[in-house]
mmCIF file of N, CA and C in Angstrom:
data_model
loop_
_atom_site.group_PDB
_atom_site.id
_atom_site.type_symbol
_atom_site.label_atom_id
_atom_site.label_comp_id
_atom_site.label_asym_id
_atom_site.label_seq_id
_atom_site.Cartn_x
_atom_site.Cartn_y
_atom_site.Cartn_z
ATOM 1 N N MET A 174 0.764 -1.108 -0.004
ATOM 2 C CA MET A 174 0.154 0.134 0.023
ATOM 3 C C MET A 174 1.054 1.176 -0.106
ATOM 4 N N GLU A 175 2.008 1.051 0.726
ATOM 5 C CA GLU A 175 3.051 2.274 0.628
ATOM 6 C C GLU A 175 3.507 2.798 -0.529
ATOM 7 N N ILE A 176 3.637 1.741 -1.470
ATOM 8 C CA ILE A 176 4.139 2.031 -2.933
ATOM 9 C C ILE A 176 3.125 2.882 -3.611
ATOM 10 N N LEU A 177 1.875 2.917 -3.294
ATOM 11 C CA LEU A 177 1.124 3.880 -4.023
ATOM 12 C C LEU A 177 1.418 5.337 -3.872
ATOM 13 N N TYR A 178 2.045 5.599 -2.704
ATOM 14 C CA TYR A 178 2.304 7.171 -2.535
ATOM 15 C C TYR A 178 3.704 7.364 -3.427
ATOM 16 N N LEU A 179 4.306 6.545 -3.847
ATOM 17 C CA LEU A 179 5.496 6.849 -4.813
ATOM 18 C C LEU A 179 4.824 6.698 -6.217
ATOM 19 N N LEU A 180 4.083 5.654 -6.371
ATOM 20 C CA LEU A 180 3.606 5.482 -7.794
ATOM 21 C C LEU A 180 2.585 6.327 -8.373
ATOM 22 N N ILE A 181 1.466 6.830 -7.693
ATOM 23 C CA ILE A 181 0.722 7.755 -8.283
ATOM 24 C C ILE A 181 1.149 9.157 -8.467
ATOM 25 N N PRO A 182 2.132 9.661 -7.588
ATOM 26 C CA PRO A 182 2.617 11.088 -8.084
ATOM 27 C C PRO A 182 3.671 10.899 -9.196
ATOM 28 N N LEU A 183 4.288 9.682 -9.344
ATOM 29 C CA LEU A 183 5.353 9.300 -10.515
ATOM 30 C C LEU A 183 4.391 9.301 -11.792
ATOM 31 N N SER A 184 3.407 8.635 -11.829
ATOM 32 C CA SER A 184 2.549 8.607 -13.005
ATOM 33 C C SER A 184 1.762 9.749 -13.300
ATOM 34 N N VAL A 185 1.468 10.560 -12.429
ATOM 35 C CA VAL A 185 1.041 12.153 -12.720
ATOM 36 C C VAL A 185 2.150 12.772 -13.398
ATOM 37 N N VAL A 186 3.344 12.915 -12.882
ATOM 38 C CA VAL A 186 4.415 13.414 -13.530
ATOM 39 C C VAL A 186 4.645 13.071 -14.887
ATOM 40 N N LEU A 187 4.651 11.639 -15.131
ATOM 41 C CA LEU A 187 4.904 11.091 -16.344
ATOM 42 C C LEU A 187 4.027 11.450 -17.221
ATOM 43 N N VAL A 188 2.660 11.534 -16.939
ATOM 44 C CA VAL A 188 1.456 12.116 -17.874
ATOM 45 C C VAL A 188 1.777 13.334 -18.200
ATOM 46 N N PHE A 189 2.137 14.201 -17.222
ATOM 47 C CA PHE A 189 2.562 15.602 -17.537
ATOM 48 C C PHE A 189 3.590 15.930 -18.761
ATOM 49 N N LEU A 190 4.542 15.199 -18.305
ATOM 50 C CA LEU A 190 5.864 15.139 -19.126
ATOM 51 C C LEU A 190 5.355 14.733 -20.710
ATOM 52 N N ILE A 191 4.586 13.581 -20.606
ATOM 53 C CA ILE A 191 4.156 13.257 -22.104
ATOM 54 C C ILE A 191 3.244 14.240 -22.665
ATOM 55 N N GLY A 192 2.456 14.921 -21.910
ATOM 56 C CA GLY A 192 1.693 15.967 -22.469
ATOM 57 C C GLY A 192 2.451 17.104 -23.063
ATOM 58 N N LEU A 193 3.384 17.335 -22.282
ATOM 59 C CA LEU A 193 4.358 18.452 -22.651
ATOM 60 C C LEU A 193 4.981 18.296 -23.933
ATOM 61 N N VAL A 194 5.617 17.216 -24.157
ATOM 62 C CA VAL A 194 6.269 16.560 -25.242
ATOM 63 C C VAL A 194 5.351 16.708 -26.588
ATOM 64 N N LEU A 195 3.974 15.989 -26.471
ATOM 65 C CA LEU A 195 3.030 16.062 -27.390
ATOM 66 C C LEU A 195 2.751 17.442 -27.883
ATOM 67 N N TRP A 196 2.497 18.358 -26.761
ATOM 68 C CA TRP A 196 2.270 19.781 -27.142
ATOM 69 C C TRP A 196 3.236 20.630 -27.848
ATOM 70 N N TRP A 197 4.540 20.328 -27.477
ATOM 71 C CA TRP A 197 5.809 20.865 -28.110
ATOM 72 C C TRP A 197 5.822 20.319 -29.616
ATOM 73 N N SER A 198 5.587 18.968 -29.745
ATOM 74 C CA SER A 198 5.831 18.282 -31.143
ATOM 75 C C SER A 198 4.581 19.053 -32.089
ATOM 76 N N VAL A 199 3.298 19.242 -31.681
ATOM 77 C CA VAL A 199 2.308 19.824 -32.435
ATOM 78 C C VAL A 199 2.631 21.348 -32.723
ATOM 79 N N ARG A 200 3.019 21.994 -31.760
ATOM 80 C CA ARG A 200 3.452 23.447 -31.873
ATOM 81 C C ARG A 200 4.634 23.628 -32.919
ATOM 82 N N SER A 201 5.442 22.891 -32.889
ATOM 83 C CA SER A 201 6.728 23.122 -33.624
ATOM 84 C C SER A 201 6.468 22.493 -35.253
ATOM 85 N N GLY A 202 5.423 21.735 -35.394
ATOM 86 C CA GLY A 202 5.121 21.388 -36.771
ATOM 87 C C GLY A 202 5.583 20.067 -37.100
ATOM 88 N N GLN A 203 5.687 19.263 -36.135
ATOM 89 C CA GLN A 203 6.166 17.737 -36.527
ATOM 90 C C GLN A 203 5.231 16.983 -37.252
ATOM 91 N N PHE A 204 3.850 17.337 -36.985
ATOM 92 C CA PHE A 204 2.759 16.653 -37.738
ATOM 93 C C PHE A 204 2.243 17.298 -38.760
ATOM 94 N N ASP A 205 2.961 18.236 -39.365
ATOM 95 C CA ASP A 205 2.254 19.056 -40.438
ATOM 96 C C ASP A 205 2.225 18.300 -41.744
ATOM 97 N N ASP A 206 3.219 17.608 -42.215
ATOM 98 C CA ASP A 206 3.227 16.773 -43.398
ATOM 99 C C ASP A 206 3.631 15.350 -43.131
ATOM 100 N N LEU A 207 2.579 14.474 -42.910
ATOM 101 C CA LEU A 207 2.793 13.098 -42.737
ATOM 102 C C LEU A 207 3.001 12.324 -43.930
ATOM 103 N N GLU A 208 2.529 12.526 -45.159
ATOM 104 C CA GLU A 208 2.698 12.002 -46.227
ATOM 105 C C GLU A 208 3.779 12.169 -47.027
ATOM 106 N N GLY A 209 4.493 13.409 -47.099
ATOM 107 C CA GLY A 209 5.543 13.936 -47.845
ATOM 108 C C GLY A 209 6.725 13.104 -47.712
ATOM 109 N N PRO A 210 7.269 12.586 -46.519
ATOM 110 C CA PRO A 210 8.445 11.785 -46.556
ATOM 111 C C PRO A 210 8.206 10.344 -47.195
ATOM 112 N N GLY A 211 7.067 9.895 -47.081
ATOM 113 C CA GLY A 211 6.709 8.605 -47.849
ATOM 114 C C GLY A 211 6.753 8.710 -49.433
ATOM 115 N N TYR A 212 6.088 9.895 -49.816
ATOM 116 C CA TYR A 212 6.208 9.973 -51.350
ATOM 117 C C TYR A 212 7.757 10.430 -51.807
ATOM 118 N N ARG A 213 8.370 11.067 -51.021
ATOM 119 C CA ARG A 213 9.855 11.566 -51.340
ATOM 120 C C ARG A 213 10.669 10.322 -51.727
ATOM 121 N N VAL A 214 10.320 9.187 -50.858
ATOM 122 C CA VAL A 214 11.260 7.977 -51.107
ATOM 123 C C VAL A 214 10.973 7.445 -52.589
ATOM 124 N N LEU A 215 9.639 7.540 -53.005
ATOM 125 C CA LEU A 215 9.200 7.010 -54.118
ATOM 126 C C LEU A 215 9.563 7.907 -55.608
ATOM 127 N N MET A 216 9.857 9.054 -55.367
ATOM 128 C CA MET A 216 10.304 9.980 -56.511
ATOM 129 C C MET A 216 11.554 9.571 -57.071
ATOM 130 N N ASP A 217 11.625 9.580 -58.380
ATOM 131 C CA ASP A 217 12.816 9.106 -59.199
ATOM 132 C C ASP A 217 13.337 10.350 -59.833
ATOM 133 N N ASP A 218 14.675 10.474 -59.709
ATOM 134 C CA ASP A 218 15.358 11.690 -60.296
ATOM 135 C C ASP A 218 15.835 11.198 -61.586
ATOM 136 N N ASP A 219 15.476 11.514 -62.688
ATOM 137 C CA ASP A 219 15.704 11.200 -64.092
ATOM 138 C C ASP A 219 16.993 11.811 -64.347
ATOM 139 N N SER A 220 17.332 12.798 -64.216
ATOM 140 C CA SER A 220 18.660 13.554 -64.772
ATOM 141 C C SER A 220 19.695 13.444 -63.591
ATOM 142 N N PRO A 221 20.856 13.426 -63.935
ATOM 143 C CA PRO A 221 21.922 13.543 -62.698
ATOM 144 C C PRO A 221 22.165 15.009 -62.299
ATOM 145 N N PRO A 222 22.663 15.007 -61.099
ATOM 146 C CA PRO A 222 22.791 16.411 -60.565
ATOM 147 C C PRO A 222 23.664 17.314 -61.469
ATOM 148 N N GLU A 223 23.836 18.431 -61.624
ATOM 149 C CA GLU A 223 24.555 19.480 -62.408
ATOM 150 C C GLU A 223 26.028 19.309 -62.380
ATOM 151 N N GLN A 224 26.509 19.149 -61.227
ATOM 152 C CA GLN A 224 27.909 18.820 -61.188
ATOM 153 C C GLN A 224 28.410 17.547 -61.799
ATOM 154 N N VAL A 225 27.665 16.505 -61.662
ATOM 155 C CA VAL A 225 27.835 15.204 -62.465
ATOM 156 C C VAL A 225 27.990 15.502 -63.783
ATOM 157 N N ARG A 226 26.806 16.192 -64.350
ATOM 158 C CA ARG A 226 26.787 16.225 -65.817
ATOM 159 C C ARG A 226 27.988 17.039 -66.435
ATOM 160 N N THR A 227 28.493 18.029 -65.872
ATOM 161 C CA THR A 227 29.499 19.071 -66.200
ATOM 162 C C THR A 227 30.796 18.154 -66.180
ATOM 163 N N SER A 228 31.055 17.345 -65.302
ATOM 164 C CA SER A 228 32.471 16.790 -65.167
ATOM 165 C C SER A 228 32.694 15.726 -65.992
ATOM 166 N N VAL A 229 31.630 15.190 -66.882
ATOM 167 C CA VAL A 229 31.748 14.126 -67.801
ATOM 168 C C VAL A 229 32.738 14.478 -68.895
ATOM 169 N N VAL A 230 33.692 13.870 -69.319
ATOM 170 C CA VAL A 230 34.568 14.114 -70.591
ATOM 171 C C VAL A 230 34.469 13.162 -71.524
ATOM 172 N N THR A 231 34.141 13.415 -72.811
ATOM 173 C CA THR A 231 34.043 12.435 -73.855
ATOM 174 C C THR A 231 35.520 12.234 -74.341
ATOM 175 N N PRO A 232 35.848 11.173 -75.048
ATOM 176 C CA PRO A 232 37.208 10.866 -75.450
ATOM 177 C C PRO A 232 37.561 11.828 -76.529
ATOM 178 N N GLY A 233 36.785 12.556 -77.225
ATOM 179 C CA GLY A 233 37.142 13.314 -78.229
ATOM 180 C C GLY A 233 37.590 14.804 -77.489
ATOM 181 N N ASP A 234 36.888 15.268 -76.488
ATOM 182 C CA ASP A 234 37.167 16.472 -75.778
ATOM 183 C C ASP A 234 38.486 16.212 -74.995
ATOM 184 N N ASP A 235 38.788 15.064 -74.546
ATOM 185 C CA ASP A 235 40.106 14.812 -73.829
ATOM 186 C C ASP A 235 41.387 14.785 -74.682
ATOM 187 N N ALA A 236 41.133 14.514 -75.796
ATOM 188 C CA ALA A 236 42.181 14.523 -77.032
ATOM 189 C C ALA A 236 42.352 16.049 -77.379
ATOM 190 N N ALA A 237 41.403 16.919 -77.504
ATOM 191 C CA ALA A 237 41.384 18.279 -77.841
ATOM 192 C C ALA A 237 42.013 19.062 -76.737
ATOM 193 N N LEU A 238 41.930 18.621 -75.532
ATOM 194 C CA LEU A 238 42.279 19.294 -74.250
ATOM 195 C C LEU A 238 43.954 19.062 -74.357
ATOM 196 N N HIS A 239 44.549 17.979 -74.585
ATOM 197 C CA HIS A 239 45.828 17.733 -74.661
ATOM 198 C C HIS A 239 46.539 18.484 -75.866
ATOM 199 N N GLN A 240 45.829 18.628 -77.019
ATOM 200 C CA GLN A 240 46.524 19.316 -78.147
ATOM 201 C C GLN A 240 46.630 20.810 -77.780
ATOM 202 N N THR A 241 45.629 21.395 -77.270
ATOM 203 C CA THR A 241 45.780 22.848 -77.044
ATOM 204 C C THR A 241 46.830 23.204 -75.940
ATOM 205 N N GLN A 242 47.040 22.266 -74.903
ATOM 206 C CA GLN A 242 47.810 22.503 -73.920
ATOM 207 C C GLN A 242 49.376 22.586 -74.208
ATOM 208 N N GLN A 243 49.494 21.724 -75.374
ATOM 209 C CA GLN A 243 51.060 21.618 -75.650
ATOM 210 C C GLN A 243 51.503 22.776 -76.603
#
């Protein structure tokens, strides 16, 4: 019976802390877009990033660079 003097206030504090965490998450926008991250996984990027596209050198361009540097 004496354990109830510890468990009841502890459970009230725990419920209060869980309520604060839930309130913070709702106020900070954690639940604004629930479906977006799931769709973002399914999106396919057809074109490579810009920096990868510009760094590709074809064999003809490589020979032209060596001729102009000499």
